[in-house]
mmCIF file of C-alpha atoms in Angstrom:
data_model
loop_
_atom_site.group_PDB
_atom_site.id
_atom_site.type_symbol
_atom_site.label_atom_id
_atom_site.label_comp_id
_atom_site.label_asym_id
_atom_site.label_seq_id
_atom_site.Cartn_x
_atom_site.Cartn_y
_atom_site.Cartn_z
ATOM 1 C CA UNK X 218 -0.428 -0.810 0.256
ATOM 2 C CA UNK X 219 1.444 3.688 -0.460
ATOM 3 C CA UNK X 220 1.345 5.986 1.517
ATOM 4 C CA UNK X 221 -0.224 9.139 0.282
ATOM 5 C CA UNK X 222 1.845 12.436 -0.129
ATOM 6 C CA UNK X 223 0.151 13.542 2.676
ATOM 7 C CA UNK X 224 1.733 12.099 5.466
ATOM 8 C CA UNK X 225 5.114 10.632 3.630
ATOM 9 C CA UNK X 226 6.200 14.655 2.861
ATOM 10 C CA UNK X 227 8.336 14.945 0.017
ATOM 11 C CA UNK X 228 9.620 18.424 -1.410
ATOM 12 C CA UNK X 229 10.715 18.750 -5.227
ATOM 13 C CA UNK X 230 13.296 17.118 -5.670
ATOM 14 C CA UNK X 231 12.860 14.805 -3.966
ATOM 15 C CA UNK X 232 13.769 15.199 -1.156
ATOM 16 C CA UNK X 233 12.287 13.776 2.414
ATOM 17 C CA UNK X 234 10.617 17.555 3.827
ATOM 18 C CA UNK X 235 12.212 18.329 6.764
ATOM 19 C CA UNK X 236 15.331 17.276 6.487
ATOM 20 C CA UNK X 237 16.143 17.648 2.448
ATOM 21 C CA UNK X 238 18.142 15.005 2.247
ATOM 22 C CA UNK X 239 17.660 12.145 -0.411
ATOM 23 C CA UNK X 240 18.710 7.954 0.289
ATOM 24 C CA UNK X 241 22.185 8.653 -1.214
ATOM 25 C CA UNK X 242 23.040 11.853 1.021
ATOM 26 C CA UNK X 243 23.654 9.989 4.165
ATOM 27 C CA UNK X 244 25.955 7.651 5.720
ATOM 28 C CA UNK X 245 24.830 4.543 7.893
ATOM 29 C CA UNK X 246 26.615 5.763 10.589
ATOM 30 C CA UNK X 247 24.602 9.196 11.667
ATOM 31 C CA UNK X 248 25.876 11.372 14.343
ATOM 32 C CA UNK X 249 23.280 13.555 15.971
ATOM 33 C CA UNK X 250 24.415 17.163 18.138
ATOM 34 C CA UNK X 251 21.848 19.298 19.054
ATOM 35 C CA UNK X 252 23.533 22.045 18.434
ATOM 36 C CA UNK X 253 23.487 22.917 14.065
ATOM 37 C CA UNK X 254 27.031 24.924 14.876
ATOM 38 C CA UNK X 255 28.350 21.639 16.183
ATOM 39 C CA UNK X 256 27.743 19.579 12.881
ATOM 40 C CA UNK X 257 30.923 22.101 11.714
ATOM 41 C CA UNK X 258 32.893 21.111 13.897
ATOM 42 C CA UNK X 259 32.003 17.727 13.515
ATOM 43 C CA UNK X 260 32.962 17.945 9.893
ATOM 44 C CA UNK X 261 35.991 19.410 10.381
ATOM 45 C CA UNK X 262 37.795 16.528 11.846
ATOM 46 C CA UNK X 263 36.924 14.359 8.890
ATOM 47 C CA UNK X 264 39.193 13.755 6.328
ATOM 48 C CA UNK X 265 36.843 14.733 3.451
ATOM 49 C CA UNK X 266 33.412 16.237 3.028
ATOM 50 C CA UNK X 267 31.026 14.607 0.479
ATOM 51 C CA UNK X 268 27.985 16.358 0.841
ATOM 52 C CA UNK X 269 26.173 19.433 2.800
ATOM 53 C CA UNK X 270 22.732 20.460 2.819
ATOM 54 C CA UNK X 271 21.195 22.568 5.705
ATOM 55 C CA UNK X 272 17.489 23.193 6.121
ATOM 56 C CA UNK X 273 15.343 25.004 9.483
ATOM 57 C CA UNK X 274 17.712 24.158 12.609
ATOM 58 C CA UNK X 275 18.260 20.887 10.193
ATOM 59 C CA UNK X 276 22.615 20.387 9.194
ATOM 60 C CA UNK X 277 24.134 17.866 7.024
ATOM 61 C CA UNK X 278 27.183 16.964 6.716
ATOM 62 C CA UNK X 279 28.143 13.674 4.791
ATOM 63 C CA UNK X 280 32.259 12.890 4.802
ATOM 64 C CA UNK X 281 34.536 10.300 5.757
ATOM 65 C CA UNK X 282 36.586 10.242 8.694
ATOM 66 C CA UNK X 283 39.895 7.363 8.388
ATOM 67 C CA UNK X 284 38.259 5.254 5.983
ATOM 68 C CA UNK X 285 34.154 5.567 8.021
ATOM 69 C CA UNK X 286 31.615 6.974 5.757
ATOM 70 C CA UNK X 287 29.759 9.486 7.883
ATOM 71 C CA UNK X 288 27.134 11.812 8.432
ATOM 72 C CA UNK X 289 26.309 14.105 10.755
ATOM 73 C CA UNK X 290 22.653 15.936 11.581
ATOM 74 C CA UNK X 291 21.860 18.490 13.904
ATOM 75 C CA UNK X 292 18.606 18.043 15.439
ATOM 76 C CA UNK X 293 18.467 21.073 17.197
ATOM 77 C CA UNK X 294 16.920 20.825 20.777
ATOM 78 C CA UNK X 295 13.823 18.504 23.067
ATOM 79 C CA UNK X 296 12.262 16.061 21.737
ATOM 80 C CA UNK X 297 9.803 17.001 19.124
ATOM 81 C CA UNK X 298 12.762 17.491 16.635
ATOM 82 C CA UNK X 299 13.519 14.021 17.889
ATOM 83 C CA UNK X 300 11.112 12.753 16.438
ATOM 84 C CA UNK X 301 11.187 14.315 13.009
ATOM 85 C CA UNK X 302 14.793 13.494 12.125
ATOM 86 C CA UNK X 303 14.356 9.631 13.241
ATOM 87 C CA UNK X 304 11.113 9.269 11.125
ATOM 88 C CA UNK X 305 12.890 11.478 8.240
ATOM 89 C CA UNK X 306 16.185 9.452 8.847
ATOM 90 C CA UNK X 307 14.469 5.471 8.313
ATOM 91 C CA UNK X 308 12.313 6.592 5.778
ATOM 92 C CA UNK X 309 15.338 7.506 4.015
ATOM 93 C CA UNK X 310 16.609 3.993 4.706
ATOM 94 C CA UNK X 311 13.294 1.938 4.268
ATOM 95 C CA UNK X 312 10.139 3.215 1.979
ATOM 96 C CA UNK X 313 11.624 3.818 -1.331
ATOM 97 C CA UNK X 314 10.337 7.297 -1.982
ATOM 98 C CA UNK X 315 9.054 6.350 -5.730
ATOM 99 C CA UNK X 316 6.747 4.233 -4.776
ATOM 100 C CA UNK X 317 6.110 5.316 -1.543
ATOM 101 C CA UNK X 318 5.993 1.959 0.061
ATOM 102 C CA UNK X 319 8.251 0.159 2.521
ATOM 103 C CA UNK X 320 11.809 -1.953 1.161
ATOM 104 C CA UNK X 321 11.040 -5.667 2.063
ATOM 105 C CA UNK X 322 14.468 -5.155 3.849
ATOM 106 C CA UNK X 323 15.729 -3.473 6.502
ATOM 107 C CA UNK X 324 17.937 -1.154 7.387
ATOM 108 C CA UNK X 325 19.712 -1.007 10.213
ATOM 109 C CA UNK X 326 21.700 2.518 11.030
ATOM 110 C CA UNK X 327 24.072 3.405 13.391
ATOM 111 C CA UNK X 328 23.008 6.511 15.542
ATOM 112 C CA UNK X 329 25.037 7.935 17.900
ATOM 113 C CA UNK X 330 24.256 11.737 19.952
ATOM 114 C CA UNK X 331 27.231 13.923 21.304
ATOM 115 C CA UNK X 332 25.674 16.592 22.970
ATOM 116 C CA UNK X 333 25.813 18.198 26.217
ATOM 117 C CA UNK X 334 24.419 17.789 29.745
ATOM 118 C CA UNK X 335 23.704 18.703 33.458
ATOM 119 C CA UNK X 336 25.123 15.909 35.871
ATOM 120 C CA UNK X 337 23.858 16.028 39.128
ATOM 121 C CA UNK X 338 26.079 13.365 40.927
ATOM 122 C CA UNK X 339 28.640 15.504 42.935
ATOM 123 C CA UNK X 340 31.214 12.394 42.589
ATOM 124 C CA UNK X 341 31.009 13.108 39.298
ATOM 125 C CA UNK X 342 34.177 15.247 37.896
ATOM 126 C CA UNK X 343 33.278 18.683 34.868
ATOM 127 C CA UNK X 344 34.147 17.634 31.655
ATOM 128 C CA UNK X 345 33.229 14.364 32.262
ATOM 129 C CA UNK X 346 32.052 11.526 29.155
ATOM 130 C CA UNK X 347 28.867 9.752 30.291
ATOM 131 C CA UNK X 348 26.800 7.003 28.319
ATOM 132 C CA UNK X 349 24.046 6.815 28.149
ATOM 133 C CA UNK X 350 23.075 3.124 29.459
ATOM 134 C CA UNK X 351 19.619 4.030 29.856
ATOM 135 C CA UNK X 352 17.263 6.950 29.230
ATOM 136 C CA UNK X 353 14.569 7.875 30.869
ATOM 137 C CA UNK X 354 11.686 10.537 29.617
ATOM 138 C CA UNK X 355 9.583 13.219 30.790
ATOM 139 C CA UNK X 356 8.334 14.301 27.878
ATOM 140 C CA UNK X 357 4.934 12.118 25.987
ATOM 141 C CA UNK X 358 5.693 12.131 22.350
ATOM 142 C CA UNK X 359 6.683 8.601 21.790
ATOM 143 C CA UNK X 360 2.907 7.738 23.279
ATOM 144 C CA UNK X 361 1.100 7.831 20.637
ATOM 145 C CA UNK X 362 3.209 5.374 19.042
ATOM 146 C CA UNK X 363 1.968 2.017 19.950
ATOM 147 C CA UNK X 364 4.725 0.229 22.001
ATOM 148 C CA UNK X 365 2.549 -1.820 23.742
ATOM 149 C CA UNK X 366 5.651 -4.574 25.752
ATOM 150 C CA UNK X 367 8.948 -1.918 23.835
ATOM 151 C CA UNK X 368 9.873 -0.013 26.706
ATOM 152 C CA UNK X 369 11.427 -0.967 30.030
ATOM 153 C CA UNK X 370 8.673 -0.626 32.018
ATOM 154 C CA UNK X 371 10.530 -1.986 35.363
ATOM 155 C CA UNK X 372 12.898 0.772 35.579
ATOM 156 C CA UNK X 373 10.429 3.387 34.893
ATOM 157 C CA UNK X 374 6.767 2.249 37.782
ATOM 158 C CA UNK X 375 10.802 1.922 39.695
ATOM 159 C CA UNK X 376 11.658 5.948 39.605
ATOM 160 C CA UNK X 377 7.997 6.435 39.647
ATOM 161 C CA UNK X 378 7.988 5.293 43.225
ATOM 162 C CA UNK X 379 10.795 6.569 43.662
ATOM 163 C CA UNK X 380 10.561 9.794 43.029
ATOM 164 C CA UNK X 381 7.477 10.185 44.570
ATOM 165 C CA UNK X 382 5.760 11.167 41.148
ATOM 166 C CA UNK X 383 2.849 13.535 40.615
ATOM 167 C CA UNK X 384 -0.173 14.137 38.399
ATOM 168 C CA UNK X 385 -1.039 15.673 36.451
ATOM 169 C CA UNK X 386 2.466 14.978 34.296
ATOM 170 C CA UNK X 387 2.607 12.461 31.784
ATOM 171 C CA UNK X 388 4.577 8.823 33.329
ATOM 172 C CA UNK X 389 7.926 9.125 31.952
ATOM 173 C CA UNK X 390 9.476 5.865 30.009
ATOM 174 C CA UNK X 391 12.139 4.092 29.610
ATOM 175 C CA UNK X 392 14.838 3.235 27.591
ATOM 176 C CA UNK X 393 18.017 1.132 26.885
ATOM 177 C CA UNK X 394 20.110 2.057 24.567
ATOM 178 C CA UNK X 395 22.280 -0.657 21.627
ATOM 179 C CA UNK X 396 24.125 -3.261 23.653
ATOM 180 C CA UNK X 397 26.380 -3.819 21.371
ATOM 181 C CA UNK X 398 27.631 0.123 21.737
ATOM 182 C CA UNK X 399 27.474 0.941 24.695
ATOM 183 C CA UNK X 400 29.758 -2.013 25.643
ATOM 184 C CA UNK X 401 32.589 -0.374 22.592
ATOM 185 C CA UNK X 402 32.299 3.037 24.557
ATOM 186 C CA UNK X 403 32.063 1.864 28.682
ATOM 187 C CA UNK X 404 35.727 -0.106 27.454
ATOM 188 C CA UNK X 405 37.159 3.054 26.627
ATOM 189 C CA UNK X 406 36.272 4.719 30.257
ATOM 190 C CA UNK X 407 32.912 5.960 29.069
ATOM 191 C CA UNK X 408 31.181 6.505 32.805
ATOM 192 C CA UNK X 409 27.816 4.883 32.513
ATOM 193 C CA UNK X 410 24.555 5.739 34.136
ATOM 194 C CA UNK X 411 20.659 6.741 33.267
ATOM 195 C CA UNK X 412 20.083 9.979 31.209
ATOM 196 C CA UNK X 413 16.895 11.480 32.356
ATOM 197 C CA UNK X 414 15.842 13.451 28.960
ATOM 198 C CA UNK X 415 14.106 16.808 30.331
ATOM 199 C CA UNK X 416 11.238 18.767 28.875
ATOM 200 C CA UNK X 417 12.521 21.652 28.488
ATOM 201 C CA UNK X 418 16.004 23.825 30.077
ATOM 202 C CA UNK X 419 14.519 26.299 32.795
ATOM 203 C CA UNK X 420 11.645 24.176 35.173
ATOM 204 C CA UNK X 421 12.163 21.333 33.695
ATOM 205 C CA UNK X 422 15.173 21.007 34.818
ATOM 206 C CA UNK X 423 14.510 22.043 38.491
ATOM 207 C CA UNK X 424 16.067 25.342 37.891
ATOM 208 C CA UNK X 425 13.409 28.640 38.874
ATOM 209 C CA UNK X 426 14.485 31.894 37.938
ATOM 210 C CA UNK X 427 11.401 34.350 39.172
ATOM 211 C CA UNK X 428 8.683 31.179 38.901
ATOM 212 C CA UNK X 429 8.067 29.024 41.306
ATOM 213 C CA UNK X 430 9.151 24.804 40.742
ATOM 214 C CA UNK X 431 5.891 23.408 40.694
ATOM 215 C CA UNK X 432 7.539 19.801 42.119
ATOM 216 C CA UNK X 433 10.940 21.372 44.040
ATOM 217 C CA UNK X 434 12.496 17.977 45.400
ATOM 218 C CA UNK X 435 12.774 15.980 42.117
ATOM 219 C CA UNK X 436 16.362 16.914 40.763
ATOM 220 C CA UNK X 437 17.028 15.024 45.268
ATOM 221 C CA UNK X 438 15.061 12.157 44.377
ATOM 222 C CA UNK X 439 17.204 11.484 40.404
ATOM 223 C CA UNK X 440 20.303 11.756 42.820
ATOM 224 C CA UNK X 441 19.773 9.511 44.932
ATOM 225 C CA UNK X 442 17.484 7.126 43.009
ATOM 226 C CA UNK X 443 20.113 4.276 41.445
ATOM 227 C CA UNK X 444 19.066 0.399 39.322
ATOM 228 C CA UNK X 445 19.874 -2.196 39.167
ATOM 229 C CA UNK X 446 23.415 -0.666 39.681
ATOM 230 C CA UNK X 447 22.995 2.207 37.791
ATOM 231 C CA UNK X 448 23.021 5.785 39.369
ATOM 232 C CA UNK X 449 20.741 9.496 36.983
ATOM 233 C CA UNK X 450 24.370 10.702 36.286
ATOM 234 C CA UNK X 451 22.899 13.365 33.996
ATOM 235 C CA UNK X 452 19.760 15.439 33.229
ATOM 236 C CA UNK X 453 19.125 16.288 28.645
ATOM 237 C CA UNK X 454 16.952 17.296 26.372
ATOM 238 C CA UNK X 455 16.728 14.715 22.820
ATOM 239 C CA UNK X 456 18.826 11.569 25.025
ATOM 240 C CA UNK X 457 15.474 9.572 25.824
ATOM 241 C CA UNK X 458 13.522 10.383 22.676
ATOM 242 C CA UNK X 459 16.497 9.058 20.245
ATOM 243 C CA UNK X 460 17.115 5.551 21.757
ATOM 244 C CA UNK X 461 12.807 5.093 21.779
ATOM 245 C CA UNK X 462 12.792 5.783 18.072
ATOM 246 C CA UNK X 463 15.486 3.761 17.154
ATOM 247 C CA UNK X 464 13.756 0.957 19.311
ATOM 248 C CA UNK X 465 10.992 1.145 17.460
ATOM 249 C CA UNK X 466 12.039 1.774 13.815
ATOM 250 C CA UNK X 467 15.091 -0.750 14.095
ATOM 251 C CA UNK X 468 18.226 0.972 14.759
ATOM 252 C CA UNK X 469 20.623 0.525 16.824
ATOM 253 C CA UNK X 470 21.454 4.144 19.055
ATOM 254 C CA UNK X 471 23.504 5.449 22.073
ATOM 255 C CA UNK X 472 24.271 9.258 23.523
ATOM 256 C CA UNK X 473 27.428 10.192 24.171
ATOM 257 C CA UNK X 474 27.815 13.500 27.364
ATOM 258 C CA UNK X 475 30.477 15.141 28.341
ATOM 259 C CA UNK X 476 28.768 17.784 31.648
ATOM 260 C CA UNK X 477 29.721 21.030 32.052
ATOM 261 C CA UNK X 478 27.359 21.476 34.590
ATOM 262 C CA UNK X 479 27.388 20.208 37.833
ATOM 263 C CA UNK X 480 23.675 21.190 39.290
ATOM 264 C CA UNK X 481 24.857 20.021 43.235
ATOM 265 C CA UNK X 482 27.654 22.165 42.964
ATOM 266 C CA UNK X 483 26.575 24.564 41.151
ATOM 267 C CA UNK X 484 29.483 25.092 38.756
ATOM 268 C CA UNK X 485 30.188 25.053 35.277
ATOM 269 C CA UNK X 486 33.054 23.364 33.192
ATOM 270 C CA UNK X 487 35.797 26.867 32.687
ATOM 271 C CA UNK X 488 36.587 25.219 29.231
ATOM 272 C CA UNK X 489 33.458 23.915 27.250
ATOM 273 C CA UNK X 490 35.044 23.855 24.100
ATOM 274 C CA UNK X 491 38.074 22.173 24.747
ATOM 275 C CA UNK X 492 35.323 19.241 26.309
ATOM 276 C CA UNK X 493 32.900 19.766 23.559
ATOM 277 C CA UNK X 494 36.074 19.488 21.710
ATOM 278 C CA UNK X 495 37.138 16.664 22.948
ATOM 279 C CA UNK X 496 34.610 14.253 23.163
ATOM 280 C CA UNK X 497 34.258 14.390 19.294
ATOM 281 C CA UNK X 498 37.038 13.928 18.627
ATOM 282 C CA UNK X 499 37.267 10.509 21.559
ATOM 283 C CA UNK X 500 33.893 8.988 19.704
ATOM 284 C CA UNK X 501 35.172 9.746 16.053
ATOM 285 C CA UNK X 502 38.151 7.361 17.290
ATOM 286 C CA UNK X 503 36.442 4.790 18.355
ATOM 287 C CA UNK X 504 33.754 4.880 15.597
ATOM 288 C CA UNK X 505 36.493 3.864 13.349
ATOM 289 C CA UNK X 506 37.982 0.689 15.237
#
């Protein structure tokens, strides 16, 4: 059955609507970054770049690093954008855009987030490199998809009980990283833990400037929470969405982050640019091994 034009929207040149990409424009290894300016910081390490495009906040470069073809794409901020990016990346490899029909052979992408985050644990220093073994999402976009039995309900329910999660907030969901990619990066010193993906930067992450917080003790509950030996190490805004969509669509996902702010100590990295570049270099070198 053909997918209608209203559901799979294409540009006049045949590219997918938001990302402005055609199937030949991407590699099977995709790095996602939140900041559009960070795309060039990643591709600056490439030996060569064969393709560039930009539309709205979505900037894409595809090139080669030490013989491996890699695509780096910006998502912008938030899991609403992740819904767009993961859906359209999947369409590029698993839907025939000419006939508008799913392909009979499924292609799995390796999708690696390279991002920044705030740390929750006093003993995890600024500029530390962390990898998300699990992610807990505070957003609710994944509930618009059929997902029964696909997510880690044991983790999410344990967290809700421990944090005294209160209505009218929607129930959080939890998803785990691809085990093969996770092992690859924990072996080289990335600290594994749980990441919380928030729906905003201020109130949802426990920051109160002029409006009182509805759950002022939530960050403390997250700091003290553990599940099967994993603590919540960091807060950011995309990881859980990436993990959920990758799981539902059959792709392999991993989130790598550098801690720029320590929320417990109230401190911030002295050289965030160097910290991010160190994460980029380390991640690229591991991806080509």
